[in-house]
Coordinates of C-alpha atoms in Angstrom, one line a residue:
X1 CA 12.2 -4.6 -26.1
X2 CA 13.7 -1.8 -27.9
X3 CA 10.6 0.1 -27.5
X4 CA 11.1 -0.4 -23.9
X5 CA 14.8 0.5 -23.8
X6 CA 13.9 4.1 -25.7
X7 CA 11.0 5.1 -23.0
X8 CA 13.4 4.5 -20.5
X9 CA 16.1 6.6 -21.7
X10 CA 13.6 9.9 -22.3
X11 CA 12.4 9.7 -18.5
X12 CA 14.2 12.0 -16.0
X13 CA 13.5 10.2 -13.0
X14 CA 16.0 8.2 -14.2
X15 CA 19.3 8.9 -12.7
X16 CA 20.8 5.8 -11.1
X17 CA 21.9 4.7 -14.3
X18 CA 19.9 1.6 -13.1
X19 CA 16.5 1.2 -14.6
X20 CA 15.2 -1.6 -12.6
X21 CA 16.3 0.3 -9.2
X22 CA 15.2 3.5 -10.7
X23 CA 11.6 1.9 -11.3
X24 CA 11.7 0.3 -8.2
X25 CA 12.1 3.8 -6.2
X26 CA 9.1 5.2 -8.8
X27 CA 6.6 2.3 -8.0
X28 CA 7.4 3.5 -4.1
X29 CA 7.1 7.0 -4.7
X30 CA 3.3 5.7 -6.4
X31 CA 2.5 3.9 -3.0
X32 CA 3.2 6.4 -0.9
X33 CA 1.5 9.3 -2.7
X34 CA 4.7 11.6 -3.4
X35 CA 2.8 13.4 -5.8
X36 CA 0.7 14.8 -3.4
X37 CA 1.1 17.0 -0.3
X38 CA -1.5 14.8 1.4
X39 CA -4.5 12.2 1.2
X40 CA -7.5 10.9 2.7
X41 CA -9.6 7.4 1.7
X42 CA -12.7 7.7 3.2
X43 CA -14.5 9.7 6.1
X44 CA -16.0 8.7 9.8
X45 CA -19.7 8.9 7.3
X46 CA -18.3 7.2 4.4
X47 CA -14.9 5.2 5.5
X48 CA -13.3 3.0 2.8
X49 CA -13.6 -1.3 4.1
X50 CA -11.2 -4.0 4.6
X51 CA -12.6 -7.5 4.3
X52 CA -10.2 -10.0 5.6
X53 CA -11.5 -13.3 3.7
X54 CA -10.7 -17.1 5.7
X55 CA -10.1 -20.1 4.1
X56 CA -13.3 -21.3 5.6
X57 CA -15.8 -19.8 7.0
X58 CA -17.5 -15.8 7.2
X59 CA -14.7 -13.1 6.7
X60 CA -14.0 -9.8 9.0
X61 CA -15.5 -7.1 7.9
X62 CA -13.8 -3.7 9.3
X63 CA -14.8 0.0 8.3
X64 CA -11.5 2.4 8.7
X65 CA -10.3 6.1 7.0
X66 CA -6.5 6.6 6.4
X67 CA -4.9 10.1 6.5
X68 CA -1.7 10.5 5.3
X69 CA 0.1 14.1 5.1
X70 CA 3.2 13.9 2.9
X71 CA 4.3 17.3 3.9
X72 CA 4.5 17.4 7.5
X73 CA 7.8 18.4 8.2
X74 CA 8.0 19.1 11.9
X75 CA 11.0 18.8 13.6
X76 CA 12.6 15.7 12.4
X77 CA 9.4 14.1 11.2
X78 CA 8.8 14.6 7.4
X79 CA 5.3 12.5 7.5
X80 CA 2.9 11.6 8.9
X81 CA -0.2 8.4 8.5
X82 CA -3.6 8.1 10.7
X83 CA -5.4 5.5 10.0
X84 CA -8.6 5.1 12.4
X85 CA -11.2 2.1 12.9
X86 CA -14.5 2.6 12.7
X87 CA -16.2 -0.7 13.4
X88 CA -15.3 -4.4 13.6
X89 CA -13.3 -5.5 16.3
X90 CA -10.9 -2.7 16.0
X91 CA -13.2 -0.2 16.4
X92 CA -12.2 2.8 17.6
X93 CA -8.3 1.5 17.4
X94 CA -6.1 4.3 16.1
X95 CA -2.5 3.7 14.6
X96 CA -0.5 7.0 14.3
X97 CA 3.2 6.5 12.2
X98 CA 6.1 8.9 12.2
X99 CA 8.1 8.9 8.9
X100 CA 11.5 11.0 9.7
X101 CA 13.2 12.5 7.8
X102 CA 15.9 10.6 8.1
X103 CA 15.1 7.4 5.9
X104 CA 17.4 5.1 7.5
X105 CA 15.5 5.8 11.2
X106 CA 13.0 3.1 12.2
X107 CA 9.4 4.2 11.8
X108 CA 7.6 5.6 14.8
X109 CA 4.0 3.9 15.3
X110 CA 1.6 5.6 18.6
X111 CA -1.5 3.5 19.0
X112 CA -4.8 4.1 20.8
X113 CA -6.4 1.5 22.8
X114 CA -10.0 1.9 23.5
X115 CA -10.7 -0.6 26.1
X116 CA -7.3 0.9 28.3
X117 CA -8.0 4.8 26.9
X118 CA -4.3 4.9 26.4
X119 CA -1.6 5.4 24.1
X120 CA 1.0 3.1 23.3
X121 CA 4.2 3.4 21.5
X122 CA 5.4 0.9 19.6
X123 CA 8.8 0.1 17.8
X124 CA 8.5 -0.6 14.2
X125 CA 6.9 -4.1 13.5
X126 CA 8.7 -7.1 11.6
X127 CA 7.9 -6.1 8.0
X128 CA 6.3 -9.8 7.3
X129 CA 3.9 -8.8 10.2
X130 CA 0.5 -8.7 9.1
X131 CA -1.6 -5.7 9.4
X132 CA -4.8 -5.6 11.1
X133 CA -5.1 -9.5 10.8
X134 CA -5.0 -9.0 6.8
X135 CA -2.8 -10.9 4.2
X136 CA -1.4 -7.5 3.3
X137 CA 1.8 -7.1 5.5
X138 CA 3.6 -4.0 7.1
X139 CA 6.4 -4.6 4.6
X140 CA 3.5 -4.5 1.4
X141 CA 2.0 -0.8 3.3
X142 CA 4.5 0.9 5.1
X143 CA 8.1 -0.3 5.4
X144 CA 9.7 -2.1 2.2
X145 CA 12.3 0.2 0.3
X146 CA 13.4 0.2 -2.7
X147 CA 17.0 -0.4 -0.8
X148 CA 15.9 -3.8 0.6
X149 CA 15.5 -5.4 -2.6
X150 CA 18.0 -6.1 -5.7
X151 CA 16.0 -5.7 -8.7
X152 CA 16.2 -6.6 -12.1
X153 CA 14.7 -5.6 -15.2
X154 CA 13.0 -8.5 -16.9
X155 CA 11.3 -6.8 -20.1
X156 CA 7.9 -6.2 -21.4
X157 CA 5.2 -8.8 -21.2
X158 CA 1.2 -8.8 -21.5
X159 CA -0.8 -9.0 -18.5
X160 CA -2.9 -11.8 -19.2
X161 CA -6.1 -11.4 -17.1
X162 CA -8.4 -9.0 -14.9
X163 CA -7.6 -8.2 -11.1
X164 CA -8.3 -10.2 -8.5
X165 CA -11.2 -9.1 -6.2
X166 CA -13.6 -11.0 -3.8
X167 CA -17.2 -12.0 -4.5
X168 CA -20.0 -11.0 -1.0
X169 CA -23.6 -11.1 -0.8
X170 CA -23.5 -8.7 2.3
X171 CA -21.2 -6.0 0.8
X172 CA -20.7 -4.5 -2.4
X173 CA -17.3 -5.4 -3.4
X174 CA -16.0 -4.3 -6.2
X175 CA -15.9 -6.0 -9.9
X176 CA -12.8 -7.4 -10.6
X177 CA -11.1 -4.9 -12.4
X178 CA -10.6 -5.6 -16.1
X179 CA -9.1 -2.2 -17.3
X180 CA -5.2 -3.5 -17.6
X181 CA -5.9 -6.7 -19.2
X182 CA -4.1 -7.1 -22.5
X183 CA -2.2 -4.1 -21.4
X184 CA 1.6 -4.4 -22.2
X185 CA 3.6 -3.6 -18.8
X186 CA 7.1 -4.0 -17.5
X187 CA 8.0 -6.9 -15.5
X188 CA 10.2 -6.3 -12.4
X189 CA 11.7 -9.4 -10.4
X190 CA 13.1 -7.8 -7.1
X191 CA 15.3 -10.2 -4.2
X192 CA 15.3 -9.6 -0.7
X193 CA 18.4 -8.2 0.6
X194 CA 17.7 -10.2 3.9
X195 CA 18.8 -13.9 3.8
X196 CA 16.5 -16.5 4.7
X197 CA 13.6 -14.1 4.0
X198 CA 10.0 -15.4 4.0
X199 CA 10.2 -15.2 -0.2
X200 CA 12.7 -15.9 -2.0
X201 CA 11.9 -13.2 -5.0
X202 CA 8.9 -10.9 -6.4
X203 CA 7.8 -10.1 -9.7
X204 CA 6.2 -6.8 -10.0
X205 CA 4.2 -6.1 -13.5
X206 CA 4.2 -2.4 -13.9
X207 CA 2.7 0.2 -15.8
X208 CA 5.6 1.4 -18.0
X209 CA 4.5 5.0 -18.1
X210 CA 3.2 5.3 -14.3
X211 CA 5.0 2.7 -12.8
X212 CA 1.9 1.9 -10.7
X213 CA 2.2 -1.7 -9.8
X214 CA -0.4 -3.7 -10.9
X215 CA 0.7 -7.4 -9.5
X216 CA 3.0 -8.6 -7.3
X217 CA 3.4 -12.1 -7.5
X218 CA 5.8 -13.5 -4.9
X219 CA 7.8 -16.9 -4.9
X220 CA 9.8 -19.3 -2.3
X221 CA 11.4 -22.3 -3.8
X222 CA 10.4 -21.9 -7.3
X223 CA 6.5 -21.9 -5.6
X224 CA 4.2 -19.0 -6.4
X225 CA 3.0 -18.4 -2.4
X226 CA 1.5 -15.0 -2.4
X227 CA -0.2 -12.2 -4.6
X228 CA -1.1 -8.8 -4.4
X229 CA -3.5 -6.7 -7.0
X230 CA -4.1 -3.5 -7.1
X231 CA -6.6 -1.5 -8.7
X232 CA -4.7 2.5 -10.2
X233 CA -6.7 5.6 -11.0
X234 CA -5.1 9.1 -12.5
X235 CA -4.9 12.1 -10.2
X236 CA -4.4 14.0 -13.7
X237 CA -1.5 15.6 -12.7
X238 CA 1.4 16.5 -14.2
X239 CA 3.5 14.0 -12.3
X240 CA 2.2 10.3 -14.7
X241 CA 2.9 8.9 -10.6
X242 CA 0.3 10.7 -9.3
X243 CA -1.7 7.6 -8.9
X244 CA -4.7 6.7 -6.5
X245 CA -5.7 2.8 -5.7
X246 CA -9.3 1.7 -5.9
X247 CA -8.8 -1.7 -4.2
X248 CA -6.4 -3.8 -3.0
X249 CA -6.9 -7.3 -3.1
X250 CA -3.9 -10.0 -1.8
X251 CA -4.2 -14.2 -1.8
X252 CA -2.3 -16.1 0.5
X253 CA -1.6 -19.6 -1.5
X254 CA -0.6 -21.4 1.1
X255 CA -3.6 -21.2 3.4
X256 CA -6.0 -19.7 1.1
X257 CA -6.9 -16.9 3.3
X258 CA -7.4 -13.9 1.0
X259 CA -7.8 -10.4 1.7
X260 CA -9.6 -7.3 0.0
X261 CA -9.0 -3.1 0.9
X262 CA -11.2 -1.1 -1.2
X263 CA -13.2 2.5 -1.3
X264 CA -15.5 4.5 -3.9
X265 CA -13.6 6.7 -6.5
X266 CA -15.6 10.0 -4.7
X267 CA -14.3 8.7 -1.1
X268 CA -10.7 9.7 -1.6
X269 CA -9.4 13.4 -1.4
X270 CA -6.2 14.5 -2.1
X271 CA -4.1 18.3 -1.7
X272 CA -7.0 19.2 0.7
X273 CA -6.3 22.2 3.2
X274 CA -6.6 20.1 6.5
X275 CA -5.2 21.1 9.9
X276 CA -1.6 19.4 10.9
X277 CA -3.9 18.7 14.1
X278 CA -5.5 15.7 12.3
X279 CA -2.1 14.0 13.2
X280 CA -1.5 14.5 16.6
X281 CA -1.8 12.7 19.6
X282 CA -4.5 14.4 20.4
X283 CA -6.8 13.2 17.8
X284 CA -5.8 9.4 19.1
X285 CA -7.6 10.0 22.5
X286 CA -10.7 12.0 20.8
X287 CA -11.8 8.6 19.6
X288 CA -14.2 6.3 22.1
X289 CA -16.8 3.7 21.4

């Protein structure tokens, strides 16, 4: 513990004068790619894949690239995410989101329906919605803050075993990923601000020099319900939190549904000169089946 007390006090982004909210905004500013003026996972040849894993029975397999430009700044929109589906049921579905500048403002979400060849808008979702059918919520991609939670600062512990990851004959899934195992990381228990929430706490097991999270296991009633793994990788920046994931994979442990996001280390591209046109409305009604 007292090594853990001295890294905290030599790290700038500290400046709260509370670690465990100061390493709750880091592990956000890892998810959403701060680092980085913008990023890509995968291409319409080489899109990253979702496999959304029943209980019983085949899973969903969906092909889909994400776009996400950090550094949009237009008007009062400061970002801006494009995520497009390439196959599956979904195909040719586009979601377009609006992050404003102000952070207390709702996000915006535009989404192309190919069967009506229109555009909807969209308020923002209930963060325990599920996205695209997964077991990964909008709260887990886009919408929890650091702000919605009370967090506390529970220590250093060992990570005790390899990443989760699902096992298919048809597709090559990834290995589960063995790299943080025996790794000492910090543990982060974070409460929901809102009462009667769907969990009742998380812990978060961090890496204490990245703050990438590794786990998130989630608890109602003293029950372990849900958990999300995910797979980091080094941009090699200067910024430690320049941090890109390889997979995601989440288990549902009430119904056993289980859920798996993942894409090759050469499909994702980051501080590439792309046009702000990629994220327009415009770009939406280019797709068709």
């Amino acid at each position: 513990m007292r090594g853990l007390l001295l890294f905290l006090s030599m790290l700038p982004a500290l400046v709260s004068g509370d670690p465990a909210l100061d390493i709750a905004r880091d592990i956000h500013f890892v998810n959403h790619f701060l680092a980085v003026d913008n990023i890509s996972y995968g291409d319409r040849r080489h899109p990253m894949q979702l496999l959304n894993q029943p209980p019983r029975g085949r899973g969903h397999h969906f092909t889909l690239e994400r776009h996400l430009n950090n550094r949009y700044d237009k008007g009062d929109i400061r970002a801006r995410d494009l995520v497009i589906f390439r196959s599956g049921k979904l195909r040719s579905t586009g979601i377009l989101v609006d992050i404003y500048k102000d952070s207390k403002r709702p996000l915006g979400f535009s989404i192309w329906l190919p069967a009506l060849r229109k555009i909807r808008r969209h308020a923002e979702p209930d963060p325990a919605d599920a996205w695209g059918g997964s077991v990964f919520t909008y709260g887990d991609i886009y919408l929890r803050r650091p702000s919605d939670e009370r967090h506390e600062l529970l220590g250093e512990v060992e990570f005790p075993d390899c990443l989760g990851s699902i096992r298919n004959g048809s597709l090559s899934t990834p290995a589960p990923w063995c790299e943080v195992r025996g790794r000492r990381v910090l543990k982060l228990r974070s409460y929901p601000r809102r009462s009667g929430w769907w969990y009742d706490w998380r812990d978060q097991y961090v890496d204490p020099v990245t703050h990438a999270d590794y786990r998130s296991e989630y608890f109602k009633e003293g029950r372990r319900i849900k958990v999300i793994d995910k797979a980091w990788k080094s941009m090699d920046l200067a910024d430690p939190r320049g941090q890109y994931w390889l997979y995601w994979y989440g288990e549902d442990l009430r119904t056993g549904a289980r859920g798996l996001a993942w894409v090759a280390e050469d499909q994702v591209a980051w501080n590439r000169e792309v046009r702000d046109s990629l994220w327009s409305l415009a770009t939406l009604r280019r797709l068709s089946r």
